[in-house]
XYZ file of C-alpha atoms in Angstrom:
661
model
C -79.095 -41.100 10.993
C -82.598 -42.295 10.716
C -82.787 -46.232 10.135
C -84.302 -47.096 6.954
C -87.306 -49.076 6.117
C -85.435 -52.354 4.856
C -82.080 -54.011 6.065
C -78.811 -52.001 5.295
C -77.145 -53.103 2.003
C -73.365 -53.097 2.694
C -71.198 -52.422 -0.300
C -67.501 -53.999 -0.155
C -65.104 -51.462 -1.682
C -61.957 -53.633 -0.819
C -60.068 -54.693 -3.730
C -60.395 -58.679 -4.281
C -57.616 -60.838 -5.360
C -58.526 -62.682 -8.653
C -56.289 -65.703 -10.115
C -54.421 -64.995 -13.117
C -56.403 -67.154 -15.607
C -59.672 -66.308 -13.944
C -60.715 -64.184 -16.515
C -60.713 -63.531 -20.620
C -59.157 -60.035 -20.213
C -56.368 -59.974 -23.082
C -53.357 -58.108 -22.067
C -51.234 -56.200 -24.393
C -47.474 -55.465 -24.991
C -47.435 -52.647 -22.815
C -49.638 -54.213 -19.967
C -52.762 -52.535 -20.517
C -55.988 -54.901 -20.865
C -57.792 -54.927 -24.017
C -61.687 -55.716 -23.836
C -62.920 -57.873 -26.698
C -65.513 -56.247 -29.148
C -68.194 -58.769 -28.058
C -68.007 -57.680 -24.675
C -68.342 -53.820 -25.756
C -71.184 -54.495 -27.723
C -72.858 -56.439 -24.835
C -72.087 -53.216 -22.507
C -73.944 -51.122 -24.956
C -76.744 -53.168 -25.441
C -77.078 -53.186 -21.693
C -76.982 -49.294 -21.139
C -79.733 -49.406 -23.867
C -81.861 -51.598 -22.151
C -81.115 -49.785 -18.383
C -82.198 -46.422 -20.197
C -85.479 -47.585 -21.046
C -86.225 -48.520 -17.600
C -88.448 -45.538 -15.946
C -88.514 -45.414 -12.101
C -91.595 -44.107 -10.388
C -91.644 -42.953 -7.115
C -94.897 -44.014 -5.167
C -97.541 -41.764 -4.530
C -98.645 -40.722 -0.940
C -101.839 -39.179 -0.679
C -101.083 -35.997 1.403
C -103.387 -33.338 2.221
C -102.349 -29.722 1.029
C -100.212 -27.762 3.862
C -103.084 -25.041 3.616
C -105.776 -27.620 4.542
C -103.797 -29.406 7.154
C -104.286 -26.229 9.860
C -107.829 -27.652 10.737
C -106.297 -30.674 12.289
C -105.229 -30.906 16.121
C -101.299 -30.760 16.899
C -101.157 -34.273 17.407
C -101.795 -35.039 13.884
C -98.806 -33.134 12.979
C -96.305 -33.767 15.234
C -95.642 -36.621 17.965
C -94.810 -35.893 21.624
C -91.854 -37.462 23.644
C -93.924 -40.399 24.520
C -94.860 -41.158 20.859
C -91.282 -41.054 19.655
C -90.194 -43.330 22.155
C -93.136 -45.706 21.021
C -91.581 -45.150 17.414
C -88.037 -46.172 18.374
C -89.481 -49.169 20.651
C -91.168 -50.459 17.373
C -87.882 -49.756 14.899
C -85.982 -51.470 17.145
C -88.527 -54.602 17.064
C -88.420 -54.123 13.166
C -84.943 -54.521 13.188
C -85.131 -57.577 15.206
C -87.636 -58.893 13.000
C -85.737 -58.280 10.006
C -82.647 -59.830 11.261
C -84.194 -63.084 12.724
C -86.896 -63.544 9.482
C -85.399 -62.579 6.715
C -87.852 -64.559 4.468
C -91.175 -63.069 5.762
C -92.944 -59.658 4.527
C -92.094 -56.457 6.151
C -94.307 -55.556 9.194
C -97.057 -52.911 9.268
C -95.954 -50.651 11.778
C -95.609 -46.978 11.587
C -97.166 -45.696 8.432
C -97.380 -41.727 7.527
C -100.733 -40.548 8.254
C -102.859 -37.615 6.211
C -100.412 -34.789 7.443
C -97.428 -36.757 6.582
C -96.447 -37.374 9.833
C -95.106 -41.147 10.717
C -97.596 -42.970 13.670
C -97.508 -46.176 15.140
C -100.578 -48.284 14.117
C -101.455 -48.841 17.923
C -101.961 -45.260 18.304
C -104.229 -44.334 15.418
C -106.869 -46.609 17.043
C -109.378 -44.489 18.836
C -111.836 -46.143 21.070
C -115.241 -44.341 20.970
C -118.838 -45.404 21.670
C -121.194 -43.292 19.524
C -124.415 -42.159 20.820
C -126.582 -44.611 18.857
C -128.057 -47.822 20.318
C -127.371 -49.937 17.146
C -123.381 -49.172 17.680
C -123.695 -51.050 20.821
C -123.678 -54.485 18.861
C -120.853 -55.812 16.844
C -123.188 -56.096 13.651
C -124.452 -52.644 13.822
C -120.825 -51.260 14.083
C -119.944 -53.464 11.049
C -122.932 -52.593 9.157
C -122.271 -48.728 9.407
C -118.524 -49.031 8.415
C -119.497 -50.875 5.330
C -122.218 -48.841 4.015
C -120.743 -45.517 5.337
C -117.128 -45.792 3.940
C -116.284 -46.590 0.013
C -113.685 -49.058 -0.368
C -110.477 -48.097 -2.010
C -108.399 -51.386 -3.017
C -104.620 -51.236 -2.550
C -102.223 -50.641 -5.508
C -100.304 -52.776 -5.908
C -102.240 -55.782 -4.124
C -99.515 -57.368 -2.908
C -97.968 -54.782 -0.934
C -98.760 -52.800 2.266
C -100.139 -49.323 2.121
C -97.553 -46.469 2.535
C -100.095 -44.118 4.221
C -102.951 -44.884 6.886
C -105.141 -42.139 7.874
C -106.929 -41.770 11.023
C -110.610 -42.759 11.763
C -111.842 -39.397 11.945
C -110.465 -38.279 8.688
C -111.895 -41.666 6.967
C -115.220 -40.632 8.580
C -115.061 -37.489 7.080
C -113.862 -38.493 3.594
C -116.019 -41.621 3.700
C -113.426 -43.757 1.770
C -110.451 -45.796 2.511
C -108.560 -48.972 2.144
C -109.182 -52.160 4.237
C -106.717 -51.085 6.967
C -108.366 -47.718 7.463
C -111.860 -49.413 7.432
C -110.425 -52.159 9.884
C -108.906 -49.226 12.306
C -112.312 -47.572 12.294
C -114.305 -50.699 12.892
C -111.840 -51.798 15.714
C -112.100 -48.157 17.338
C -115.912 -48.454 17.420
C -115.966 -52.345 18.494
C -113.281 -51.289 21.538
C -115.700 -48.440 22.452
C -118.480 -50.975 22.765
C -116.827 -53.167 25.025
C -115.432 -55.912 22.500
C -112.174 -57.408 22.741
C -111.104 -56.445 19.134
C -108.091 -56.555 17.238
C -106.811 -55.323 13.594
C -105.551 -58.132 11.424
C -102.977 -57.906 8.715
C -102.799 -60.724 6.492
C -103.924 -62.344 3.143
C -107.317 -63.226 2.005
C -108.717 -64.458 -1.675
C -108.970 -62.354 -4.740
C -112.819 -62.088 -4.095
C -112.395 -60.516 -0.327
C -109.771 -58.373 -1.280
C -111.853 -56.594 -3.780
C -114.888 -56.744 -2.295
C -116.371 -59.118 -4.877
C -119.525 -60.587 -3.633
C -120.935 -61.928 -7.118
C -120.458 -65.353 -6.121
C -122.116 -65.196 -2.491
C -125.564 -65.456 -1.399
C -127.338 -62.403 -0.366
C -127.512 -62.417 3.360
C -131.610 -61.563 2.954
C -131.631 -64.761 1.129
C -130.202 -67.131 3.332
C -132.414 -69.489 5.206
C -132.556 -69.113 9.306
C -131.942 -72.208 10.996
C -135.300 -73.490 12.071
C -135.539 -74.550 15.314
C -137.176 -77.945 16.094
C -139.573 -77.976 18.844
C -138.828 -81.440 20.916
C -142.018 -83.402 21.087
C -143.339 -83.707 24.500
C -143.382 -87.581 25.534
C -147.077 -88.579 26.350
C -147.096 -89.845 30.146
C -148.603 -93.405 29.829
C -151.256 -93.848 32.645
C -151.250 -97.027 34.373
C -154.838 -97.847 33.758
C -155.268 -96.173 30.362
C -156.624 -98.341 27.688
C -154.046 -100.118 25.544
C -153.805 -99.207 21.821
C -154.983 -101.556 19.382
C -152.557 -104.575 18.343
C -150.489 -103.610 15.243
C -151.522 -106.526 12.658
C -149.245 -105.208 9.926
C -146.716 -107.427 8.946
C -143.239 -106.009 10.300
C -141.317 -107.287 7.060
C -143.406 -105.399 4.961
C -142.800 -102.406 7.001
C -139.168 -102.832 6.933
C -139.421 -103.200 3.262
C -141.403 -100.142 2.729
C -139.116 -98.109 5.085
C -135.907 -99.522 3.162
C -137.317 -98.553 -0.302
C -138.118 -95.019 0.939
C -134.671 -94.666 2.612
C -133.099 -95.527 -1.155
C -135.551 -93.336 -2.834
C -134.354 -90.320 -0.208
C -130.692 -91.210 -1.070
C -131.179 -91.242 -5.018
C -132.715 -87.746 -4.509
C -130.032 -86.371 -2.339
C -127.483 -87.884 -4.264
C -128.683 -86.125 -7.495
C -129.420 -83.064 -5.862
C -125.517 -83.105 -4.705
C -124.098 -84.048 -8.270
C -126.269 -81.094 -9.425
C -124.912 -78.873 -7.119
C -121.357 -79.766 -7.677
C -121.839 -79.184 -11.624
C -123.095 -75.759 -10.859
C -120.254 -74.939 -8.565
C -118.120 -76.300 -11.199
C -119.302 -73.802 -13.792
C -119.327 -71.110 -11.337
C -116.031 -71.345 -10.057
C -113.886 -68.347 -10.387
C -110.762 -68.510 -12.795
C -107.459 -69.192 -10.902
C -105.602 -66.449 -9.143
C -101.876 -65.801 -10.017
C -101.620 -63.980 -6.859
C -103.325 -66.234 -4.703
C -102.053 -65.930 -0.935
C -100.064 -62.896 -1.772
C -102.950 -60.350 -1.675
C -102.748 -58.034 1.315
C -105.659 -57.452 3.433
C -106.919 -56.172 6.779
C -109.956 -57.474 8.920
C -111.042 -57.184 12.293
C -110.630 -60.179 14.965
C -112.780 -60.370 18.056
C -111.723 -62.789 20.791
C -114.261 -64.480 23.113
C -114.751 -63.296 26.769
C -115.831 -59.837 26.865
C -119.626 -59.196 26.009
C -120.427 -62.448 26.605
C -118.864 -63.312 23.235
C -118.775 -67.404 23.017
C -116.037 -67.965 20.612
C -113.360 -65.842 18.354
C -114.780 -64.739 14.966
C -113.703 -62.517 12.271
C -115.539 -59.345 10.905
C -115.018 -58.324 7.207
C -115.085 -54.345 7.404
C -115.765 -54.470 3.518
C -118.898 -56.034 3.712
C -119.888 -56.092 7.379
C -120.076 -59.820 7.212
C -119.185 -62.161 10.310
C -116.917 -65.438 9.518
C -115.565 -68.201 11.554
C -111.838 -67.900 12.134
C -111.660 -71.294 9.877
C -112.882 -69.831 6.966
C -111.468 -70.365 3.583
C -111.690 -66.764 2.412
C -108.747 -65.665 5.128
C -105.439 -67.387 3.812
C -103.061 -66.124 6.948
C -102.096 -63.734 9.311
C -98.689 -61.716 9.914
C -99.641 -59.554 13.004
C -102.657 -58.093 14.858
C -102.817 -55.093 17.218
C -105.286 -52.996 19.617
C -104.750 -49.665 21.046
C -102.482 -50.907 23.482
C -100.275 -53.823 22.142
C -99.065 -55.207 18.965
C -98.591 -59.175 18.538
C -96.801 -60.673 15.565
C -97.901 -64.125 14.610
C -95.202 -67.255 14.935
C -97.848 -70.165 13.719
C -97.551 -71.645 10.312
C -100.243 -70.767 7.866
C -100.024 -73.022 5.481
C -103.585 -74.483 6.292
C -104.805 -70.763 6.393
C -106.414 -69.966 9.277
C -107.987 -72.798 10.132
C -105.151 -74.098 12.752
C -104.347 -70.837 14.243
C -104.637 -70.695 18.133
C -105.656 -66.988 19.330
C -103.917 -67.451 22.826
C -101.955 -63.922 22.698
C -100.672 -65.340 26.092
C -98.880 -68.006 24.561
C -95.436 -66.418 23.424
C -94.595 -69.521 21.280
C -97.523 -68.555 18.918
C -97.791 -64.961 19.440
C -94.561 -62.455 19.974
C -95.647 -59.498 21.604
C -94.019 -56.195 21.232
C -94.694 -54.526 24.526
C -94.581 -56.556 27.787
C -98.008 -55.992 29.579
C -100.580 -57.896 32.187
C -103.215 -57.454 29.777
C -102.697 -60.762 28.087
C -101.138 -63.275 30.884
C -97.649 -64.789 29.789
C -98.127 -68.572 29.762
C -94.798 -69.777 32.040
C -93.711 -73.501 32.738
C -93.487 -73.816 36.322
C -90.163 -74.592 38.355
C -90.337 -78.125 39.842
C -87.344 -76.650 42.152
C -89.087 -73.756 43.017
C -91.529 -73.983 46.520
C -93.660 -70.814 45.099
C -92.698 -68.693 48.204
C -90.585 -66.426 46.402
C -93.368 -64.094 45.009
C -94.445 -63.173 48.794
C -91.040 -61.854 49.325
C -91.233 -59.415 46.481
C -91.607 -55.915 47.462
C -94.113 -54.119 45.739
C -91.758 -51.260 44.834
C -90.073 -53.611 42.628
C -92.229 -54.521 40.170
C -90.862 -53.835 36.731
C -92.541 -50.997 35.067
C -93.029 -51.231 31.347
C -93.783 -48.851 28.223
C -97.554 -48.628 27.418
C -99.022 -46.832 24.591
C -99.967 -43.167 24.992
C -103.300 -42.147 26.044
C -105.773 -41.593 23.220
C -109.360 -39.867 23.463
C -111.838 -40.701 21.276
C -112.167 -38.141 18.469
C -114.703 -39.903 16.104
C -117.937 -38.034 15.899
C -121.087 -38.530 13.649
C -124.377 -36.201 13.594
C -127.729 -37.842 13.383
C -128.118 -36.668 9.992
C -124.709 -38.385 8.836
C -125.776 -41.471 10.659
C -128.967 -41.608 8.828
C -127.710 -41.021 5.666
C -125.188 -43.828 6.010
C -124.152 -44.494 2.430
C -122.315 -41.654 0.633
C -125.112 -39.442 -1.204
C -127.368 -42.008 0.692
C -127.255 -44.811 -2.063
C -125.228 -48.091 -2.338
C -125.709 -50.751 -4.442
C -124.114 -54.492 -4.155
C -124.270 -57.294 -6.513
C -124.355 -60.570 -5.192
C -124.984 -64.235 -6.869
C -128.275 -63.895 -9.235
C -129.363 -60.807 -6.942
C -128.681 -56.995 -6.840
C -129.203 -55.360 -3.248
C -130.106 -51.283 -3.442
C -129.788 -49.593 -0.195
C -131.210 -45.752 0.766
C -130.872 -43.524 3.598
C -134.166 -42.986 5.199
C -136.147 -40.079 4.049
C -134.222 -40.165 0.864
C -137.158 -41.365 -1.261
C -140.675 -39.732 -1.356
C -142.130 -43.573 -1.152
C -139.886 -44.095 1.732
C -137.872 -46.942 0.267
C -134.810 -47.955 1.918
C -133.718 -51.167 0.859
C -134.444 -53.246 -2.925
C -133.386 -56.748 -3.733
C -133.749 -57.790 -7.132
C -133.708 -61.657 -7.769
C -132.912 -63.023 -11.086
C -132.714 -66.561 -12.726
C -129.528 -66.113 -14.243
C -126.114 -65.021 -12.967
C -125.947 -61.989 -15.828
C -128.801 -60.231 -13.889
C -131.272 -60.314 -17.021
C -134.082 -62.724 -16.297
C -135.824 -60.926 -13.288
C -137.978 -63.189 -11.054
C -138.946 -61.288 -7.928
C -138.620 -57.797 -6.356
C -138.525 -57.098 -2.448
C -138.859 -53.756 -1.379
C -138.813 -52.520 2.422
C -140.234 -49.116 3.299
C -139.894 -47.071 6.455
C -141.636 -43.939 8.034
C -144.654 -44.473 6.032
C -148.140 -43.077 7.069
C -149.807 -46.417 5.835
C -147.382 -48.470 8.043
C -146.196 -50.252 4.622
C -143.284 -52.285 5.469
C -142.371 -54.680 2.628
C -143.644 -55.307 -0.898
C -142.898 -58.367 -2.959
C -143.535 -58.249 -6.359
C -143.363 -61.888 -8.641
C -142.597 -61.162 -11.860
C -143.554 -64.695 -13.141
C -146.842 -64.728 -11.694
C -147.946 -61.228 -11.710
C -148.779 -61.224 -7.747
C -147.729 -58.269 -5.267
C -147.742 -59.166 -1.725
C -147.839 -56.398 0.965
C -146.823 -56.446 4.596
C -147.990 -53.695 6.827
C -146.832 -52.903 10.520
C -149.437 -52.268 13.391
C -151.351 -49.208 13.265
C -152.459 -49.109 9.918
C -156.615 -48.013 9.653
C -158.689 -51.459 9.749
C -155.609 -53.055 10.937
C -154.520 -54.539 7.672
C -151.600 -57.188 7.764
C -151.025 -58.375 4.874
C -152.496 -58.345 1.139
C -151.900 -59.869 -2.303
C -153.299 -58.985 -5.653
C -152.325 -59.075 -9.092
C -149.979 -56.252 -10.605
C -152.070 -55.728 -13.431
C -155.631 -55.074 -11.802
C -154.833 -53.666 -8.423
C -158.180 -51.840 -8.046
C -161.481 -53.007 -6.788
C -163.259 -56.195 -8.011
C -160.217 -58.058 -8.596
C -158.300 -61.045 -7.110
C -157.318 -60.134 -3.570
C -156.406 -61.604 -0.283
C -156.169 -59.888 2.803
C -155.013 -60.685 6.277
C -155.554 -58.511 9.343
C -154.327 -58.319 13.109
C -157.748 -59.605 14.304
C -156.728 -58.972 17.944
C -156.935 -55.087 17.237
C -160.306 -55.555 15.587
C -163.625 -55.337 17.168
C -165.235 -57.660 14.762
C -162.288 -60.276 14.941
C -161.629 -60.386 11.313
C -158.735 -62.332 9.987
C -158.780 -63.210 6.269
C -160.633 -61.804 3.349
C -160.586 -63.388 -0.063
C -162.145 -61.649 -2.819
C -162.990 -62.064 -6.670
C -164.927 -60.122 -8.807
C -168.137 -62.586 -8.253
C -167.194 -63.696 -4.321
C -165.957 -62.182 -1.091
C -165.024 -64.804 1.810
C -164.308 -63.708 5.182
C -162.831 -65.611 8.373
C -163.004 -64.503 11.805
C -161.980 -65.721 15.115
C -162.839 -65.216 18.962
C -166.293 -63.609 18.550
C -168.841 -63.161 20.974
C -171.528 -64.503 18.531
C -169.376 -67.559 17.335
C -169.408 -66.168 13.784
C -166.186 -67.634 11.725
C -167.138 -67.488 8.466
C -169.014 -65.372 5.776
C -169.642 -65.847 2.105
C -170.953 -63.018 -0.183
C -172.131 -64.322 -3.832
C -172.357 -61.041 -6.171
C -174.446 -61.354 -9.506
C -173.842 -59.729 -12.755
C -174.051 -56.008 -12.948
C -177.349 -54.502 -14.268
C -176.829 -52.467 -17.680
C -177.131 -48.548 -17.156
C -176.368 -45.677 -19.085
C -173.633 -44.256 -17.615
C -170.919 -41.632 -18.426
C -167.652 -42.878 -19.766
C -165.041 -43.293 -17.065
C -167.374 -43.832 -14.259
C -166.060 -45.969 -11.358
C -167.595 -49.109 -10.807
C -169.128 -48.255 -7.471
C -171.784 -45.826 -9.166
C -173.228 -49.172 -10.343
C -172.494 -52.099 -7.640
C -172.770 -55.455 -8.300
C -176.126 -56.873 -6.764
C -175.687 -59.436 -3.809
C -177.173 -62.915 -4.462
C -176.270 -64.567 -1.342
C -175.090 -64.597 1.861
C -173.957 -67.414 4.039
C -172.622 -67.306 7.733
C -171.547 -70.125 9.740
C -171.252 -70.144 13.347
C -169.247 -72.481 15.855
C -171.195 -74.300 18.750
C -172.114 -72.681 21.680
C -172.253 -75.358 24.469
C -174.934 -73.001 26.667
C -177.490 -73.568 24.100
C -179.136 -76.589 22.975
C -178.208 -77.914 19.710
C -181.696 -77.698 17.954
C -181.580 -73.998 19.143
C -178.228 -73.169 17.989
C -177.578 -71.930 14.661
C -174.820 -73.468 12.600
C -175.308 -71.870 9.344
C -177.536 -68.692 8.160
C -177.978 -68.347 4.690
C -179.435 -64.928 2.826
C -181.197 -65.982 -0.498
C -181.545 -62.365 -1.525
C -182.415 -63.286 -5.098
C -185.113 -65.923 -3.833
C -186.298 -63.775 -0.747
C -185.439 -66.161 1.487
C -183.509 -66.760 4.542
C -182.864 -70.485 6.013
C -181.362 -71.419 9.198
C -179.616 -74.631 9.943
C -178.892 -75.741 13.287
C -175.998 -77.937 14.943
C -176.323 -81.657 14.914
C -177.566 -83.236 18.366
C -175.513 -85.775 19.950
C -176.421 -88.973 18.073
C -178.031 -87.614 15.250
C -176.803 -87.451 11.757
C -179.475 -84.933 10.455
C -179.762 -81.318 11.786
C -182.766 -79.230 12.171
C -183.413 -76.537 9.690
C -186.190 -73.484 9.638
C -186.775 -71.152 6.662
C -188.122 -67.662 6.506
C -189.985 -66.230 3.461
C -189.602 -62.297 2.904
C -192.929 -60.454 3.383
C -194.192 -59.005 -0.006
C -194.267 -55.281 1.425
C -190.872 -55.599 3.254
C -189.265 -53.039 0.531
C -192.223 -50.355 1.492
C -190.636 -47.779 3.780
C -194.014 -46.948 5.445
C -195.315 -50.453 5.431
C -196.100 -52.432 8.378
C -194.469 -55.756 8.455
C -196.488 -58.506 9.873
C -195.630 -62.359 9.768
C -197.990 -65.293 9.702
C -197.374 -69.099 9.812
C -197.048 -69.440 6.328
C -193.875 -67.277 5.980
C -192.018 -70.214 7.879
C -191.423 -73.641 7.763
C -189.365 -75.938 10.034
C -187.676 -79.134 10.136
C -187.623 -80.713 13.601
C -185.094 -83.691 14.199
C -186.966 -84.513 17.032
C -190.565 -85.129 16.394
C -191.306 -85.819 19.947
C -190.367 -82.256 20.568
C -192.968 -79.530 21.096
C -192.948 -77.150 18.381
C -191.746 -73.814 19.138
C -194.577 -70.913 19.006
C -194.795 -68.372 16.006
C -193.554 -65.430 18.473
C -190.551 -67.504 19.626
C -189.827 -68.066 15.874
């Protein structure tokens, strides 16, 4: 007879002794008992209430028989070793029920998609998929969170009756928290991590995958690494700094006032933050601490993991083991063993010690050498008995049946990620939309909408990420308050544009626009360009001619008869002035090194201003006048001394010849 899922209920059929006056039964003259009418009425009422009770058997989602033929035989039947493992697990469960009657039942051997009972450890299939992003834990977590659609437990306080295999979860792209955790643990074990599936309890928001009160991960500020200031070496014979003649009392008073002002500002911000958190606090949960959930635990050690942490498979986020969202742990397991938590979880998971070799804190199911058992040394033992043991006398323990990885994903399935290629997640005052690569014609893969209110009605900003575009567009940020659009480009774009900002209402020419370039990839060293309808300013760096600034001023457009709908380029604005500025060239004398070159086109003049000489407060200036026949194509240009004028700072220096000028 197979063992039941719960403790056996024994019904005692032996007659019991009652005292003579123990009841209110009336005995008649013939010795027959007469039941009072009140008792009969109560019995009839109880029968009517019991008839209204409807018992529903739990629905178990099995695959139809005609569809199970495509599954391997291991899905539909257990071999001898698996049956032995199931018997071992059943024995462990019976001992657990007998010793801990007040604890919830263990999640040991649910049925799979073919209706076959399987031990949870044998369901895990360590697999390393051929994608380099899946060699890290964050890539595996992101894949499971995006690829699988979450199905909540019903009811949320009971363990699931079935748990399908990870391969079927990948095929269906649907699963509950236990199935998603098993899939994630399989990928992490294949990548070399010390990963475990956790069965425990979590908050309502975690079990329902509700992130509306969490900040979007794309909006979290990264910790800024403060660079340590290098201490200046004080030389022995260096000049001493001037003496500080300021009053130390006044300086201390100013410092104290500044600290008090900063303290008040900080307290005010904390009060506002506390009020905001109180307003946004979720309503109380009647099932707090009872909601069953499953997630993944990664222990430190393998893959150079510095400390233990949790991974939530529903969202792909990582949490510390002391996070408030996880309220307790019943058991954990991997592909080799099963551990029962013996520690107090009244304070959540904050006080738990994840030393699986400690039998006091973690009760194991199968003895193994994977996690060394902590033993108290015997003072009377000299430790020499270990050398007397024969190698053949080592006790052999039951281990898990070998299971190879049967998980697979094609390149198309991996790139599609989300079911039907799209997924939307609601965060605190934000909405995140993910799309598969090559799904949209414009290459959009991620869209983040930021709102001012929690109802997601007052839109502030939209961030759009793109991929595989010919123009190398990577990110577009649209500010709906200012109307500005900022586009970021990867390297490889023509003209090596890196970033540009313009107004959404006037994206065309002759509008306000700021452009930033990859100056190292450009021949002219252009770094930045600012445009307005009447002006253009350019900044350069690392040029051989030392040019670092250029300004072009435009005039009003001349009125001409043009057809309707003609482009502004057909009638361009005239250039009024061009100003160029140069850095100092130490190889050339200052009075011969041009600092500013100004082309006064409207006045037909060119003005050169040279760099200041050492100890001089004025600079030399030279001016040229455009020849009158400069616009004639066939004319011969001739220069005369009247066409140039010079202001020379050093009056004793011999003026330059006209040919040199």
